Short mmCIF file of C-alpha atoms in Angstrom, two decimals:
data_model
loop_
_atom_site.label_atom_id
_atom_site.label_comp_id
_atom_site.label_asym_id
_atom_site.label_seq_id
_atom_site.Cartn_x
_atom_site.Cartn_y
_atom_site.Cartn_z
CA UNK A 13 0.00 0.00 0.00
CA UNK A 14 1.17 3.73 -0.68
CA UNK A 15 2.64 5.53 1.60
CA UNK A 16 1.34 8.99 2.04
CA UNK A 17 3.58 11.79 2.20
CA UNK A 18 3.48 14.70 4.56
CA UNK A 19 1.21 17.60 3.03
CA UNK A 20 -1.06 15.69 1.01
CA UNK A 21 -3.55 16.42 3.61
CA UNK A 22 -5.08 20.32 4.20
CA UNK A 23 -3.80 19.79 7.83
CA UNK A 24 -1.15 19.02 10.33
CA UNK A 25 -2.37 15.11 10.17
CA UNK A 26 0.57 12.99 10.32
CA UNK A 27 0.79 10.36 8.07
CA UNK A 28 2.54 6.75 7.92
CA UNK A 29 2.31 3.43 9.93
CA UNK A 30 5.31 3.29 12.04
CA UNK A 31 5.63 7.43 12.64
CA UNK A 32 8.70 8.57 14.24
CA UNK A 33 6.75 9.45 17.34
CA UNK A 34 3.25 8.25 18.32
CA UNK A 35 0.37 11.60 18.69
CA UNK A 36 -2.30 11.97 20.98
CA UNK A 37 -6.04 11.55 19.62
CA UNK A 38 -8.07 14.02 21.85
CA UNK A 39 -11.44 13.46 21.81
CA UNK A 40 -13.97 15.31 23.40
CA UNK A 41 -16.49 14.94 26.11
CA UNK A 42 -19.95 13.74 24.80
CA UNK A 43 -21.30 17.04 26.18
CA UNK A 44 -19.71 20.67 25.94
CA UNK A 45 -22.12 22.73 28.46
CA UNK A 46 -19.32 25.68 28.67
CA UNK A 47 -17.48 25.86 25.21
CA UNK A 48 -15.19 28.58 26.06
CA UNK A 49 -13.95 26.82 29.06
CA UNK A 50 -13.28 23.45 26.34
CA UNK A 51 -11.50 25.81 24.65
CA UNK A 52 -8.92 26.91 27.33
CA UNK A 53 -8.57 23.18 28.41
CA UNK A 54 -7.55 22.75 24.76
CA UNK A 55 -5.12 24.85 24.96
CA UNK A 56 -3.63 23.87 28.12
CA UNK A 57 -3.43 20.31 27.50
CA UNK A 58 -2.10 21.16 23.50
CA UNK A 59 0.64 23.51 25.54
CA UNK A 60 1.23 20.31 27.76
CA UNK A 61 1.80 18.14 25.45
CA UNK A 62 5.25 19.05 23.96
CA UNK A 63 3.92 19.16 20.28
CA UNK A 64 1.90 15.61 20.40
CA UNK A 65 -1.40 16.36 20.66
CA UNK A 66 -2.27 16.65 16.87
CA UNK A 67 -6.26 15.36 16.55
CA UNK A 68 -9.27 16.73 18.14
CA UNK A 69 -12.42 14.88 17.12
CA UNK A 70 -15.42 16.44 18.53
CA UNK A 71 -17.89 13.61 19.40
CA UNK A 72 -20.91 15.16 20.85
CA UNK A 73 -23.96 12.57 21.99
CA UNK A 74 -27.89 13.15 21.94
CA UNK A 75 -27.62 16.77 21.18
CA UNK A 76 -29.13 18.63 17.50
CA UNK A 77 -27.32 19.53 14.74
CA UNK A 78 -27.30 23.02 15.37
CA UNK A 79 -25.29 22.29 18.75
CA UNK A 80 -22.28 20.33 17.22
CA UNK A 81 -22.32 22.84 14.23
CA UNK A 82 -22.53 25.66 17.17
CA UNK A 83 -19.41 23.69 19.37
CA UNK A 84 -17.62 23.15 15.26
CA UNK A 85 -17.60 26.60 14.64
CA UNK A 86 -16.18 28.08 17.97
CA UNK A 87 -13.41 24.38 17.76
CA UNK A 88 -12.52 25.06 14.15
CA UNK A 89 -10.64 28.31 14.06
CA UNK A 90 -8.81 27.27 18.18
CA UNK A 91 -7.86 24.03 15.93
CA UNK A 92 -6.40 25.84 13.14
CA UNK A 93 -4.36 28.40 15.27
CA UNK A 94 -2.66 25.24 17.31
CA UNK A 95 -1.87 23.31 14.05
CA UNK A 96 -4.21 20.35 15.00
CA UNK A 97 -6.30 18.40 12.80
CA UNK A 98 -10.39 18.95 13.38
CA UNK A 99 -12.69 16.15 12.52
CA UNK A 100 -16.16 15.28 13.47
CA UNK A 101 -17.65 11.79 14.96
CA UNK A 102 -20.22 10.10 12.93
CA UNK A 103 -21.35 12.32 10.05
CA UNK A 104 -19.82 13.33 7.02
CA UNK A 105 -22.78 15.69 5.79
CA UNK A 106 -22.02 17.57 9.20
CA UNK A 107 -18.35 17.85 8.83
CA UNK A 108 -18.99 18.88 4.86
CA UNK A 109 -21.46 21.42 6.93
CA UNK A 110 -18.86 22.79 9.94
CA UNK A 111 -15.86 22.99 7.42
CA UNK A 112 -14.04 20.47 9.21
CA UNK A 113 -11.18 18.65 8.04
CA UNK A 114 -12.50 15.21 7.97
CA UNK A 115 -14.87 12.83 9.86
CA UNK A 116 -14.70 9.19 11.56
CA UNK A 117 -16.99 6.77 10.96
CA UNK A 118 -17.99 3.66 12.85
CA UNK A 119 -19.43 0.36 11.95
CA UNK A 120 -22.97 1.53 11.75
CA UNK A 121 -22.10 5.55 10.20
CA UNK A 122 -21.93 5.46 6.29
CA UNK A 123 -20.09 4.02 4.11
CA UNK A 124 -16.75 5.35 3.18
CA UNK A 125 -17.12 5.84 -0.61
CA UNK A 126 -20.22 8.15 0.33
CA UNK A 127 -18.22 10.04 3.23
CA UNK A 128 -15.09 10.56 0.22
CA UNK A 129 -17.85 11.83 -2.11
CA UNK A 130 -19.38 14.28 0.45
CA UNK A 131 -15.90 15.46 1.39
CA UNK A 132 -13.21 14.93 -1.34
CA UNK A 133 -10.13 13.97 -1.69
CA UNK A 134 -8.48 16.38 0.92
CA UNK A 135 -10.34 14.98 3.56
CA UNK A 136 -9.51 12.34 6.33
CA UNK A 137 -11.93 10.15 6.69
CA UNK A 138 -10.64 7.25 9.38
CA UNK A 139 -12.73 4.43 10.68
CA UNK A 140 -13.05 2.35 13.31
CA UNK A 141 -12.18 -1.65 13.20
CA UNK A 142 -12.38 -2.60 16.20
CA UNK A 143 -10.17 -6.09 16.57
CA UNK A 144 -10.56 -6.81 12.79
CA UNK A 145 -7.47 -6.77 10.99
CA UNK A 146 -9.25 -7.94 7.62
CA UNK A 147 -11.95 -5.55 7.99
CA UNK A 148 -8.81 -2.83 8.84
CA UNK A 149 -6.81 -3.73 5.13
CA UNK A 150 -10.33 -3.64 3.44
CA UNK A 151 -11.11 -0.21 4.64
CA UNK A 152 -7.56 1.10 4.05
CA UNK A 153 -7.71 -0.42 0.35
CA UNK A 154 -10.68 1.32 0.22
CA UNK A 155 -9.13 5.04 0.96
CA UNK A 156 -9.56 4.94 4.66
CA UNK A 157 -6.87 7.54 5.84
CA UNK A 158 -6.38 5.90 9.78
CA UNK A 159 -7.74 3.08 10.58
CA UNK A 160 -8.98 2.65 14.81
CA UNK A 161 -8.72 -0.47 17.04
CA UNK A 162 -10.19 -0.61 20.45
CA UNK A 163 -11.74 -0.63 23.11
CA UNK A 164 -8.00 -1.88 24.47
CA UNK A 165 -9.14 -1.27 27.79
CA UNK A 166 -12.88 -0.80 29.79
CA UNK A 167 -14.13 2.61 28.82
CA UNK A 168 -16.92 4.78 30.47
CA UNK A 169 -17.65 6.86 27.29
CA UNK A 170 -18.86 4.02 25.13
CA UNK A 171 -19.50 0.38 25.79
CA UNK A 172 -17.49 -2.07 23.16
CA UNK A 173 -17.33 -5.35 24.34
CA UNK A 174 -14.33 -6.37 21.41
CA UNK A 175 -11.27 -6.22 22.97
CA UNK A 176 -8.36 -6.50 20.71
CA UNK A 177 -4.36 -7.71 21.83
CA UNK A 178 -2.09 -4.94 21.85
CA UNK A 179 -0.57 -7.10 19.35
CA UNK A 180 -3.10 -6.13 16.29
CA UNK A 181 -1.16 -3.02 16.00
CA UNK A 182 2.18 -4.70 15.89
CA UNK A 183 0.52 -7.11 13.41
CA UNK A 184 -1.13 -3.96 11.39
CA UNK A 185 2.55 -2.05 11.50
CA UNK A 186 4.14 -5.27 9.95
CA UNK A 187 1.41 -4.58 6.62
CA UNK A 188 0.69 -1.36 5.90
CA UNK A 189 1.49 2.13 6.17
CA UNK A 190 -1.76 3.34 6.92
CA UNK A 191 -1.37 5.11 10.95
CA UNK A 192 -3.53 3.18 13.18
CA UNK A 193 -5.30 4.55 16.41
CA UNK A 194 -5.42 2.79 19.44
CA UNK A 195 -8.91 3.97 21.42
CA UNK A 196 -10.31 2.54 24.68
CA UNK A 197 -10.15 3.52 28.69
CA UNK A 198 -6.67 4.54 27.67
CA UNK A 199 -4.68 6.38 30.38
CA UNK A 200 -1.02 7.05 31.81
CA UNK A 201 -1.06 3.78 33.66
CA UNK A 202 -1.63 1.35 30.33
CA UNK A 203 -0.73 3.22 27.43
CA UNK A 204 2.70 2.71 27.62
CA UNK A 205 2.12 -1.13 26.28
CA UNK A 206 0.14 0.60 22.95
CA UNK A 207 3.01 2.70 22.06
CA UNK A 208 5.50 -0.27 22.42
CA UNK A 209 3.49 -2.38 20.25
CA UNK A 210 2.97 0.35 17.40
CA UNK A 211 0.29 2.40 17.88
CA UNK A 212 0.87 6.04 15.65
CA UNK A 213 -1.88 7.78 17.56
CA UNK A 214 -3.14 7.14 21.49
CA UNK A 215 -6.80 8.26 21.51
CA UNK A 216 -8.00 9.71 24.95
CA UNK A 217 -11.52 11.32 25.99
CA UNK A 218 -12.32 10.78 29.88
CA UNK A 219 -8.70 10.75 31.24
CA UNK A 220 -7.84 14.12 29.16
CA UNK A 221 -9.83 15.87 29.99
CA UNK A 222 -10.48 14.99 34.08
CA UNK A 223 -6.98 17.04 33.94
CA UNK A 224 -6.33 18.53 31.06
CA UNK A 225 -2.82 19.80 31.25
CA UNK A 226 -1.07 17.45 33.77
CA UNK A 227 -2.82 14.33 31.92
CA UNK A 228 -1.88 15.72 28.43
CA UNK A 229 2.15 15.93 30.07
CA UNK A 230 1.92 12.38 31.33
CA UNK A 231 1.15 11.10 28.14
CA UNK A 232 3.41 13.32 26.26
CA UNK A 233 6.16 11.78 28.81
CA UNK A 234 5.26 8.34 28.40
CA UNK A 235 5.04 8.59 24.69
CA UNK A 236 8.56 10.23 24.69
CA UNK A 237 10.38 7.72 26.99
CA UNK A 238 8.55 4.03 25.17
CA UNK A 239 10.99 3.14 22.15
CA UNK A 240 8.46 1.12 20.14
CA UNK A 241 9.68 -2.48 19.99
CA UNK A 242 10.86 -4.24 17.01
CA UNK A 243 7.10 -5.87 15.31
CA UNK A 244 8.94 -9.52 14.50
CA UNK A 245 10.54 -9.22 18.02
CA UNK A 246 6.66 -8.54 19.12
CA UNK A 247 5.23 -11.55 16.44
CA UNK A 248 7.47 -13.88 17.65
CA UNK A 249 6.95 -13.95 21.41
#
């Protein structure tokens, strides 16, 4: 499979299985009650982070389209000043909507050909897998820009009973160059593992944010000091 190069993207999204350093994957809360207060946890935990946070996907939950458009429009231009990547959660025709730079589907939220339609070719468009390698290489055959495997760990943000080895993103690193997130109760104390075995981005919603800046510096640290081990080294255990 291609590699992509830097800058064939509209935005700082980093490209290529195997990156020299793993990002963080903010997401946020399902609900944004004060959005300028978001905003300055943004920034503190982007400031924290010792240039790794890179992604902010805004995943709002049982609210109307006006309200993620509303929390899209006041995200989109704090995104673009910090140099990180803005993509919505589910819906394409809402990201073509907010201007955002891209959209992640699940299992259950469109089909990627329609999402690439809807946004074009400059878009990222990633999608969730889940512990299915196959379904992963068919999606990234298919366009997919990232391709997402979790839940690693117990999450209280969304209930996924699949619970995929660290070891599918070693396995994934060893065949493509498609980035793969790693999503899932992910924290300080367990993400360490993920990074060793591959992972290019380390997505985080609950832990983030209970802290914004001191949890963004902890991962930023542990990202920093975990060498990623050699994948047959990992394979062959």
């Amino acid at each position: 499979m291609k590699k992509r190069e830097p800058g064939d993207k509209s935005t700082a999204f980093s490209y290529g299985a195997g990156m020299e350093t793993c990002q963080i994957y903010a997401i946020t809360p399902p609900e944004l009650p004060d959005l300028p207060a978001f905003v300055e946890q943004l920034k503190a935990a982007h400031g924290a982070a010792d240039g790794l946070l890179s992604v902010l996907q805004l995943r709002l939950k049982d609210v109307p389209d006006d309200a993620v458009l509303r929390a899209a429009d006041g995200l989109l231009p704090v995104c673009e000043a910090l140099g990180v990547a803005f993509i919505l959660n589910d819906r394409a025709d809402l990201a073509v909507k907010a201007g955002a730079g891209g959209v992640h589907l699940g299992e259950e939220d469109g089909r990627l050909s329609e999402a690439r339609r809807l946004l074009g070719p400059e878009a990222i468009i990633g999608m969730s897998c889940y512990d299915s390698l196959d379904t992963a290489m068919e999606l990234a055959e298919a366009g997919a820009d990232y391709v997402a495997f979790g839940s690693f760990y117990p999450s209280t943000t969304k209930e996924n009973t699949r619970r995929p080895s660290p070891l599918v993103l070693a396995q994934w690193s060893s065949q493509s160059e498609v980035p793969c997130v790693a999503i899932g109760g992910i924290t300080a104390e367990n993400a360490a593992i993920l990074v060793s075995h591959g992972a290019d981005f380390i997505a985080t919603i609950s832990y983030l944010w209970q802290n914004p800046a001191l949890h963004a510096q902890y991962l930023a640290r542990i990202i920093r000091e975990t060498p990623v081990q050699p994948v047959q080294h990992l394979l062959t255990e």
